[in-house]
Coordinates of C-alpha atoms in Angstrom, one line a residue:
M15 CA -0.1 0.3 -0.3
S16 CA 1.5 3.6 -0.6
R17 CA 2.5 6.2 1.5
P18 CA -0.6 8.6 2.5
I19 CA -0.6 11.8 1.2
H20 CA -0.1 13.2 4.2
D21 CA 3.1 11.2 5.4
S22 CA 4.5 11.6 2.6
I23 CA 4.6 15.4 2.7
T24 CA 5.8 15.5 6.2
H25 CA 8.8 12.9 5.7
V26 CA 9.5 15.4 2.2
N27 CA 10.2 18.6 5.0
E28 CA 11.7 16.8 7.3
P29 CA 14.8 18.1 6.6
D30 CA 13.6 21.3 6.6
D31 CA 11.9 21.3 9.5
A32 CA 14.7 20.0 10.9
R33 CA 16.9 23.0 9.4
L34 CA 14.1 25.5 10.1
F35 CA 14.0 24.4 14.1
R36 CA 17.3 24.7 14.6
R37 CA 17.6 28.1 13.0
I38 CA 14.9 29.1 15.6
G39 CA 17.0 27.4 18.4
W40 CA 20.1 28.7 18.1
H41 CA 18.9 32.1 17.9
I42 CA 16.5 32.2 20.9
L43 CA 17.6 29.7 22.8
P44 CA 20.9 30.8 23.7
I45 CA 19.5 34.1 25.0
V46 CA 16.7 33.6 27.4
W47 CA 19.3 30.1 28.5
L48 CA 21.3 32.9 29.4
C49 CA 19.2 35.1 30.9
F50 CA 18.0 32.1 33.5
V51 CA 21.1 31.6 34.2
L52 CA 21.5 35.2 35.8
N53 CA 17.8 34.7 37.5
Y54 CA 19.3 31.6 39.0
L55 CA 22.3 33.6 40.6
D56 CA 20.4 36.2 42.0
K57 CA 17.7 34.0 43.2
T58 CA 20.3 32.7 45.6
N59 CA 23.1 34.6 45.6
I60 CA 22.7 35.6 49.0
A61 CA 23.8 31.3 50.3
F62 CA 27.1 32.6 50.1
A63 CA 26.7 36.5 51.2
Q64 CA 25.5 35.4 54.2
L65 CA 28.8 34.0 54.5
Q66 CA 30.0 37.4 55.6
M67 CA 27.1 39.3 55.7
K68 CA 26.4 37.7 59.1
D69 CA 29.5 39.2 61.1
E70 CA 29.4 42.2 59.5
L71 CA 26.1 43.2 60.0
G72 CA 25.2 41.0 62.8
F73 CA 22.1 38.9 61.2
S74 CA 21.0 35.7 62.5
D75 CA 19.7 32.4 60.7
A76 CA 16.8 33.2 61.0
V77 CA 17.0 36.6 59.0
F78 CA 18.8 35.0 55.5
G79 CA 15.9 32.4 55.9
L80 CA 12.3 34.9 56.2
G81 CA 14.9 36.7 53.5
A82 CA 14.8 33.3 51.1
S83 CA 11.5 33.1 51.7
A84 CA 10.4 36.9 51.1
L85 CA 11.4 36.8 47.2
F86 CA 9.2 33.9 46.6
A87 CA 6.5 35.6 48.4
G88 CA 7.4 38.6 46.1
L89 CA 7.4 36.2 43.1
I90 CA 4.1 34.2 43.8
A91 CA 2.1 37.7 45.0
F92 CA 3.1 38.6 41.3
E93 CA 3.4 36.0 39.1
V94 CA -0.3 35.9 37.7
P95 CA 0.1 40.0 36.6
S96 CA 3.1 39.7 35.1
N97 CA 1.8 37.1 32.9
V98 CA -0.5 39.0 31.9
I99 CA 1.4 42.0 31.2
L100 CA 3.5 39.4 28.8
A101 CA 0.4 38.3 26.8
N102 CA -0.4 42.4 25.9
V103 CA 2.9 43.9 25.6
G104 CA 4.9 40.8 24.4
I105 CA 8.0 39.3 25.5
R106 CA 10.3 41.7 24.6
K107 CA 9.1 44.6 27.1
T108 CA 8.2 41.6 29.5
L109 CA 12.0 40.6 29.3
L110 CA 12.9 44.3 29.7
R111 CA 11.6 45.4 32.4
I112 CA 11.7 41.9 34.8
M113 CA 15.5 42.1 33.9
S114 CA 16.5 45.6 34.0
L115 CA 14.4 46.1 37.4
W116 CA 15.2 42.9 39.2
G117 CA 19.3 44.1 38.4
A118 CA 18.9 47.2 39.8
C119 CA 16.8 45.4 42.8
T120 CA 20.2 42.9 43.1
V121 CA 22.7 46.3 42.6
A122 CA 20.7 47.9 45.4
M123 CA 21.5 45.1 47.8
A124 CA 24.6 46.0 48.4
L125 CA 22.8 48.8 50.3
V126 CA 21.9 46.5 52.6
K127 CA 22.3 47.3 56.6
S128 CA 18.8 46.7 58.4
P129 CA 16.8 43.3 58.6
T130 CA 14.0 45.2 57.4
H131 CA 15.5 46.9 53.7
F132 CA 17.0 43.2 53.7
Y133 CA 13.2 41.9 53.3
I134 CA 12.4 44.8 51.5
L135 CA 15.0 44.3 49.0
R136 CA 14.3 40.4 48.7
F137 CA 11.1 40.5 48.1
M138 CA 11.0 42.9 45.7
V139 CA 13.4 41.3 43.3
G140 CA 10.6 38.5 43.9
A141 CA 8.2 40.9 42.7
F142 CA 10.3 42.1 39.4
E143 CA 10.8 38.9 38.7
A144 CA 7.9 37.1 38.5
G145 CA 6.5 35.9 35.5
F146 CA 9.9 35.6 33.6
A147 CA 10.4 31.4 33.9
P148 CA 6.4 30.2 33.0
G149 CA 6.8 33.4 30.2
V150 CA 9.5 32.2 28.9
L151 CA 8.1 28.8 28.0
Y152 CA 4.7 30.5 26.9
Y153 CA 7.0 32.4 24.4
L154 CA 8.3 29.2 23.6
S155 CA 5.0 27.5 22.9
L156 CA 5.1 30.2 19.8
W157 CA 7.7 28.6 18.3
Y158 CA 7.8 25.0 19.1
P159 CA 5.1 22.8 18.4
D160 CA 3.9 20.0 20.6
K161 CA 6.4 17.5 19.2
R162 CA 9.6 19.8 19.6
R163 CA 8.3 21.6 22.3
A164 CA 9.6 19.4 25.8
Q165 CA 13.2 19.6 24.5
A166 CA 13.7 23.2 24.2
A167 CA 12.0 23.6 27.4
A168 CA 14.4 20.9 28.9
I169 CA 17.2 22.8 27.6
F170 CA 15.3 25.6 28.8
Y171 CA 15.6 24.4 32.0
T172 CA 19.2 23.2 32.0
A173 CA 20.3 27.0 32.8
T174 CA 19.0 26.0 36.8
S175 CA 22.0 23.4 37.5
V176 CA 24.1 25.1 35.0
A177 CA 23.7 28.1 37.3
R178 CA 24.3 26.1 40.9
I179 CA 27.8 25.1 39.2
I180 CA 29.3 27.8 38.8
S181 CA 27.4 29.8 41.7
G182 CA 30.5 29.2 43.9
P183 CA 33.0 29.7 42.3
V184 CA 32.0 33.0 40.7
A185 CA 31.0 34.5 44.5
A186 CA 34.4 33.3 45.9
T187 CA 35.8 35.2 43.5
L188 CA 33.7 37.9 43.8
M189 CA 34.1 38.0 47.3
T190 CA 38.1 37.7 47.8
K191 CA 39.1 39.0 44.6
L192 CA 37.5 42.0 45.3
N193 CA 37.3 42.4 48.8
G194 CA 38.2 45.9 49.8
T195 CA 37.9 47.4 46.4
L196 CA 37.0 50.7 46.0
G197 CA 35.4 51.2 49.9
L198 CA 33.3 48.1 49.0
Q199 CA 33.0 44.5 51.0
G200 CA 33.5 40.8 49.0
W201 CA 29.6 40.1 49.2
Q202 CA 28.4 44.0 48.4
W203 CA 30.8 43.1 44.9
L204 CA 28.2 39.5 44.7
F205 CA 25.8 41.5 44.6
V206 CA 27.0 44.3 42.2
G207 CA 28.6 41.8 39.4
E208 CA 25.8 39.1 40.0
G209 CA 23.1 42.0 38.8
L210 CA 24.6 44.5 36.7
P211 CA 24.7 42.0 33.9
C212 CA 20.9 41.1 34.4
I213 CA 20.2 45.0 32.9
L214 CA 22.4 44.4 30.2
F215 CA 21.2 41.2 29.1
G216 CA 17.3 43.4 28.5
L217 CA 18.5 45.6 26.6
I218 CA 20.2 42.5 24.8
T219 CA 16.8 40.4 24.7
Y220 CA 15.3 43.8 23.4
G221 CA 17.3 43.7 20.2
I222 CA 17.7 40.4 19.9
L223 CA 14.6 38.8 20.3
S224 CA 10.6 38.6 18.0
D225 CA 7.8 39.0 20.1
T226 CA 5.8 36.3 17.4
P227 CA 7.2 34.6 14.4
A228 CA 5.2 36.1 12.4
Q229 CA 7.6 39.7 13.7
A230 CA 10.5 37.7 13.3
K231 CA 12.3 39.7 9.8
W232 CA 15.7 36.6 10.3
L233 CA 13.3 34.2 9.5
A234 CA 12.4 33.7 5.5
A235 CA 8.6 34.7 4.3
E236 CA 9.0 30.6 3.6
D237 CA 9.6 29.5 7.0
R238 CA 7.9 31.7 8.7
E239 CA 4.6 30.2 7.1
R240 CA 6.7 26.2 7.3
L241 CA 6.5 27.2 10.9
Q242 CA 2.3 28.6 11.7
N243 CA 1.1 25.7 9.9
H244 CA 3.1 23.3 12.2
L245 CA 1.5 25.3 15.3
R246 CA -2.2 25.3 13.9
R247 CA -2.2 21.8 13.9
D248 CA -1.3 21.7 17.8
G249 CA -4.9 24.0 17.6
E250 CA -4.8 27.7 19.0
I251 CA -3.0 28.5 22.3
E252 CA -4.5 29.7 24.9
S253 CA -3.7 32.9 26.8
H254 CA -0.8 31.5 29.9
F255 CA -3.3 32.1 33.2
V256 CA -7.1 31.6 32.5
W257 CA -9.0 33.1 35.4
K258 CA -12.5 31.3 34.0
R259 CA -10.9 27.8 34.5
L260 CA -9.3 28.1 37.8
S261 CA -12.2 26.7 39.8
E262 CA -12.6 23.9 37.7
L263 CA -8.6 22.9 38.3
L264 CA -8.5 23.2 42.1
L265 CA -11.2 21.3 41.9
D266 CA -9.3 17.8 40.8
P267 CA -7.6 16.4 43.5
R268 CA -5.0 15.1 41.0
M269 CA -3.7 18.7 41.0
W270 CA -3.2 18.9 44.4
A271 CA -1.3 15.8 44.5
C272 CA 1.2 17.0 41.4
G273 CA 1.7 20.0 43.0
A274 CA 2.6 18.4 46.6
I275 CA 4.9 16.1 44.9
G276 CA 6.9 19.3 43.3
F277 CA 6.6 21.3 46.3
L278 CA 8.2 18.4 48.6
V279 CA 10.9 18.1 46.5
L280 CA 11.7 21.7 46.8
I281 CA 11.3 22.0 50.2
A282 CA 15.2 20.0 49.7
T283 CA 16.4 21.5 46.6
L284 CA 15.8 24.7 48.2
G285 CA 17.1 24.2 51.2
L286 CA 20.3 22.5 50.3
T287 CA 21.0 25.7 47.2
Y288 CA 20.4 28.5 50.6
W289 CA 21.9 26.5 52.6
Q290 CA 24.9 24.1 51.8
P291 CA 26.9 27.1 51.4
A292 CA 27.1 27.5 55.3
L293 CA 26.8 23.7 56.2
L294 CA 30.4 23.7 53.7
K295 CA 31.6 25.9 55.9
G296 CA 31.3 25.3 59.3
M297 CA 32.9 22.4 59.0
G298 CA 36.2 24.4 58.9
L299 CA 36.2 25.4 55.1
S300 CA 37.3 28.9 53.5
I301 CA 34.7 31.4 51.7
A302 CA 37.2 30.1 48.2
Q303 CA 36.2 26.7 49.4
T304 CA 33.2 26.2 50.3
G305 CA 32.3 27.9 47.1
W306 CA 34.6 25.2 44.9
Y307 CA 33.6 22.0 47.1
S308 CA 29.7 23.0 46.3
T309 CA 30.4 22.9 42.6
I310 CA 30.8 19.0 43.3
P311 CA 27.5 17.4 44.1
A312 CA 25.9 20.2 41.3
L313 CA 27.9 19.0 38.6
C314 CA 27.2 15.4 39.5
G315 CA 23.7 16.0 39.8
V316 CA 23.8 17.4 36.4
V317 CA 24.5 14.5 34.3
A318 CA 22.6 12.3 36.8
S319 CA 19.3 13.9 36.1
V320 CA 20.0 14.5 32.2
L321 CA 21.3 10.8 31.8
I322 CA 18.2 9.6 34.1
A323 CA 15.4 11.5 32.4
R324 CA 16.7 10.3 29.6
H325 CA 16.0 6.5 30.3
S326 CA 13.3 7.6 31.6
D327 CA 12.4 8.5 28.1
A328 CA 13.3 5.4 26.3
T329 CA 11.3 3.5 28.4
G330 CA 8.1 5.1 29.1
E331 CA 8.8 4.7 33.1
R332 CA 8.1 7.8 35.7
C333 CA 6.7 6.4 38.7
W334 CA 8.9 4.2 40.0
H335 CA 12.3 6.6 38.2
F336 CA 11.1 9.1 40.4
V337 CA 10.2 7.3 43.9
C338 CA 14.0 6.0 43.0
T339 CA 15.7 9.1 42.9
A340 CA 13.6 11.2 45.7
L341 CA 14.4 8.5 48.4
L342 CA 18.0 8.4 46.8
G343 CA 18.2 11.8 47.7
A344 CA 16.6 11.4 50.9
V345 CA 19.1 8.3 52.0
G346 CA 21.6 10.6 51.1
L347 CA 20.2 13.7 53.6
F348 CA 20.1 11.3 56.3
L349 CA 23.7 9.8 56.3
A350 CA 25.1 13.2 56.2
T351 CA 23.8 14.2 59.9
R352 CA 26.0 11.3 60.4
F353 CA 29.6 13.0 58.9
S354 CA 28.8 16.7 60.3
H355 CA 33.2 16.4 61.0
N356 CA 34.1 14.9 58.3
V357 CA 34.0 17.4 54.8
F358 CA 34.7 14.7 52.9
A359 CA 32.2 12.1 54.0
A360 CA 29.6 15.3 54.1
L361 CA 30.8 16.0 50.4
A362 CA 29.8 12.4 49.4
C363 CA 26.6 12.7 50.7
L364 CA 25.5 15.7 49.5
T365 CA 27.1 14.2 46.0
C366 CA 24.2 11.1 46.7
T367 CA 21.6 13.7 47.6
W368 CA 22.1 16.6 44.7
I369 CA 22.3 13.3 41.8
G370 CA 18.6 12.2 43.5
I371 CA 17.2 15.3 44.3
A372 CA 17.9 17.2 40.3
S373 CA 17.0 13.9 38.8
A374 CA 13.5 13.5 40.7
Y375 CA 13.0 17.2 40.1
A376 CA 13.4 17.0 36.5
L377 CA 10.7 13.8 36.3
T378 CA 8.2 15.7 37.7
W379 CA 7.8 18.1 34.5
A380 CA 6.4 14.7 32.9
M381 CA 3.7 14.3 35.3
P382 CA 1.5 17.7 35.0
G383 CA 0.8 15.4 31.0
R384 CA -0.9 13.2 32.3
I385 CA -3.8 14.7 33.7
L386 CA -3.8 17.7 31.1
V387 CA -4.4 18.0 27.7
G388 CA -5.9 20.4 25.0
R389 CA -5.8 24.3 26.3
H390 CA -6.4 23.4 29.9
A391 CA -2.5 22.7 29.8
A392 CA -1.2 26.8 30.5
T393 CA -3.7 27.5 32.7
G394 CA -3.0 24.0 34.8
L395 CA 0.9 24.7 34.6
A396 CA 0.6 28.2 35.6
L397 CA -1.6 26.7 38.9
I398 CA 1.3 23.8 39.5
T399 CA 3.9 26.6 39.7
V400 CA 2.5 28.3 42.2
M401 CA 1.5 25.8 44.3
Q402 CA 5.4 24.4 43.6
G403 CA 6.3 28.0 44.4
V404 CA 5.3 27.8 48.0
A405 CA 8.4 26.2 49.0
G406 CA 10.3 28.4 48.8
I407 CA 8.2 30.4 51.7
V408 CA 8.1 27.9 54.0
G409 CA 12.0 25.5 53.2
P410 CA 15.0 28.5 54.3
Y411 CA 12.2 29.5 56.9
A412 CA 11.4 26.9 58.4
I413 CA 15.2 25.1 58.1
A414 CA 16.3 28.8 59.3
A415 CA 14.6 28.0 62.6
L416 CA 15.7 24.1 63.1
K417 CA 19.0 25.4 63.1
T418 CA 18.6 28.4 65.6
A419 CA 16.5 26.3 68.0
T420 CA 18.7 23.1 68.0
G421 CA 22.6 25.0 67.1
N422 CA 22.8 22.8 64.0
F423 CA 21.7 21.6 61.1
N424 CA 21.1 17.9 62.1
A425 CA 17.1 18.2 62.9
S426 CA 17.3 20.4 58.8
L427 CA 18.6 17.6 57.1
Y428 CA 16.1 15.1 58.2
L429 CA 13.6 17.7 57.8
M430 CA 14.4 17.8 54.0
G431 CA 14.8 14.1 53.9
G432 CA 12.0 13.4 55.0
S433 CA 9.9 15.5 52.9
C434 CA 11.9 13.9 50.1
V435 CA 10.3 10.5 51.3
A436 CA 7.4 11.8 51.3
A437 CA 6.9 12.8 48.1
A438 CA 7.6 9.4 47.0
V439 CA 5.4 8.2 48.4
V440 CA 2.7 10.5 47.1
C441 CA 3.6 9.8 43.3
I442 CA 3.0 6.2 43.8
G443 CA -0.4 7.7 44.6
F444 CA -0.3 9.6 42.0
Y445 CA 0.3 7.1 39.5
R446 CA -1.9 4.8 41.2
A447 CA -4.8 7.4 40.4
T448 CA -4.1 8.4 36.9
S449 CA -3.5 5.1 35.7
S450 CA -7.0 4.0 36.5
D451 CA -8.1 7.4 35.3
V452 CA -6.5 6.4 31.5
R453 CA -8.2 3.0 31.3
S454 CA -11.8 4.9 32.3
T455 CA -12.2 8.3 31.5
A456 CA -9.1 8.4 27.8
A457 CA -11.9 8.1 25.2
S458 CA -13.8 11.1 26.6
V459 CA -11.2 13.5 26.9
G460 CA -12.1 16.4 24.8
P461 CA -10.0 19.5 24.1
D462 CA -11.2 21.7 26.3
R463 CA -11.4 19.5 29.4
V464 CA -9.2 18.4 31.7
G465 CA -8.0 14.9 31.6
I466 CA -6.0 12.4 30.7
S467 CA -4.2 12.8 27.2
Q468 CA -4.0 9.4 25.1
G469 CA -0.6 10.3 24.5
H470 CA 0.5 9.6 27.8
Q471 CA -0.6 5.9 28.5
S472 CA 3.3 5.4 29.7
K473 CA 3.8 1.8 31.7
S474 CA 3.5 3.8 36.2

C-alpha cells in the first residue's frame, strides 16, 4: 500500500523542518538560557553573601531564612499579573522590564544595613522577576509545536543546573578578589557583579528577540509560513493564565497531588541551595573552598539528571524513576547527619543527595501531562508552578528556624530527607490514580477538558 499523501509530505519536509527549528533554537534558546542562569544566580546569591554579611551586619540565621522566603512571596504574589502584561505587550518589553528592575534591586542589595531593608529588597527582587520562567515557557509555545516543545523546555531548564555549578566559584571570586576594592566588601561586590549583567541582558533580549514568528525578520517568509502551519496543527494556544478555568482545576485532587510532589521535592532542593554553603563553611572551610567544593555535588546532579531523564524517556516509565531518585536524595540527607565533621564524607552524602533530588525534580515536569490536555495545559501549569513556589517560602525559613533551635543542621537535614520520602509516597498514589483514570476516562476527554491524554498512557 502506498504511503498516505500527508505522510509523504511530512517525510519530504523533515530535513527542512529540522533546519528551521535548528535556526529557531540557535536564535532564541541561547539568550533566554543565559537570562535564566542570571535569574538563578540572583535568586540564590544570598546563600554565599550571608557568609560575610553575618559578621558585618549581625544578621541571624532566622533573618536570612526569612529573607530567602521573602523573594518567593514576591514572586508568587506577582506571577499572574506579570503574565497578563506579557500577553498584552510581548516578550521583548516584558523581559526588558523584568531583567532591568530585578537587576537594579540586586545591585541595591549592596546597600543593605538592616533586616528590614533586607526583607524589602528581597521581596522586590521576587516581585520584579515574577513571570520570568513561565513567561519564557509560554513564549516557547509560540515557536515550537507540541512534539518539539519538550526538548526546547528541557534545554531551557538546564540553566538552573549550570547556575548551581558556577554559583560557588563566581561568588568565591567576587567575594575574595574584590573584597575591599573601592571601599566595598566582598558580599557587596557579589550583588553588584551579579546584578549589573541582568540590566545589560535585558537590553540585549529587547534587541535580539521577536515577539512572534510573524515579526521575525531573520526568518524567510517561506519559513515563517511553514512554522505557522506546524503551530496551527496543535490548535489555538490559550493565554498563559485563564481565570475561568481556575475553579475547575482547583477541584481536581490530581492537580493538588501533582503540585504537592513538586512542593515536597523543592523543600529539599531550595533548602540545600540556600544553606549548603553555610553547612560546608561550618566544617572549617574558607569561603573560596566552600565555593569550589559546592560545585562537586551540583555537577554530579546535572549529569545524573540528564542520564536518568533520558532513560525514563526511553523506557516510558516515570513513577519508579521518580520514587528511586527521591529516596536516594533522602538517604543522602539522612547520612549527612552522621558525617557533620568530616568534609569529604559529607560531600559524598551531598553528592548522593543532589543526584537524587535534581533527577527527581526534572521528572516532576513529566507528571502534569498525565492530567492536563489541550487548552487547559497553560492554566494548569501556571497553577502547579504557584503550588511548587510555596516551597520557597516555607523551606528556607523552616530550615533556619530548626538550625537556630537546635544549634546545628541535623534536624534540617532530617526535614529535607523526610520531604523527599513524602514526595515518593505521594507519587505512587498519583500514578495509581492516573493509571486508573487512563483506563476509565481517556476516551471521553476532549480538547477543552481536564483529563488524561491518551498519548500519556506510559508504564507507571
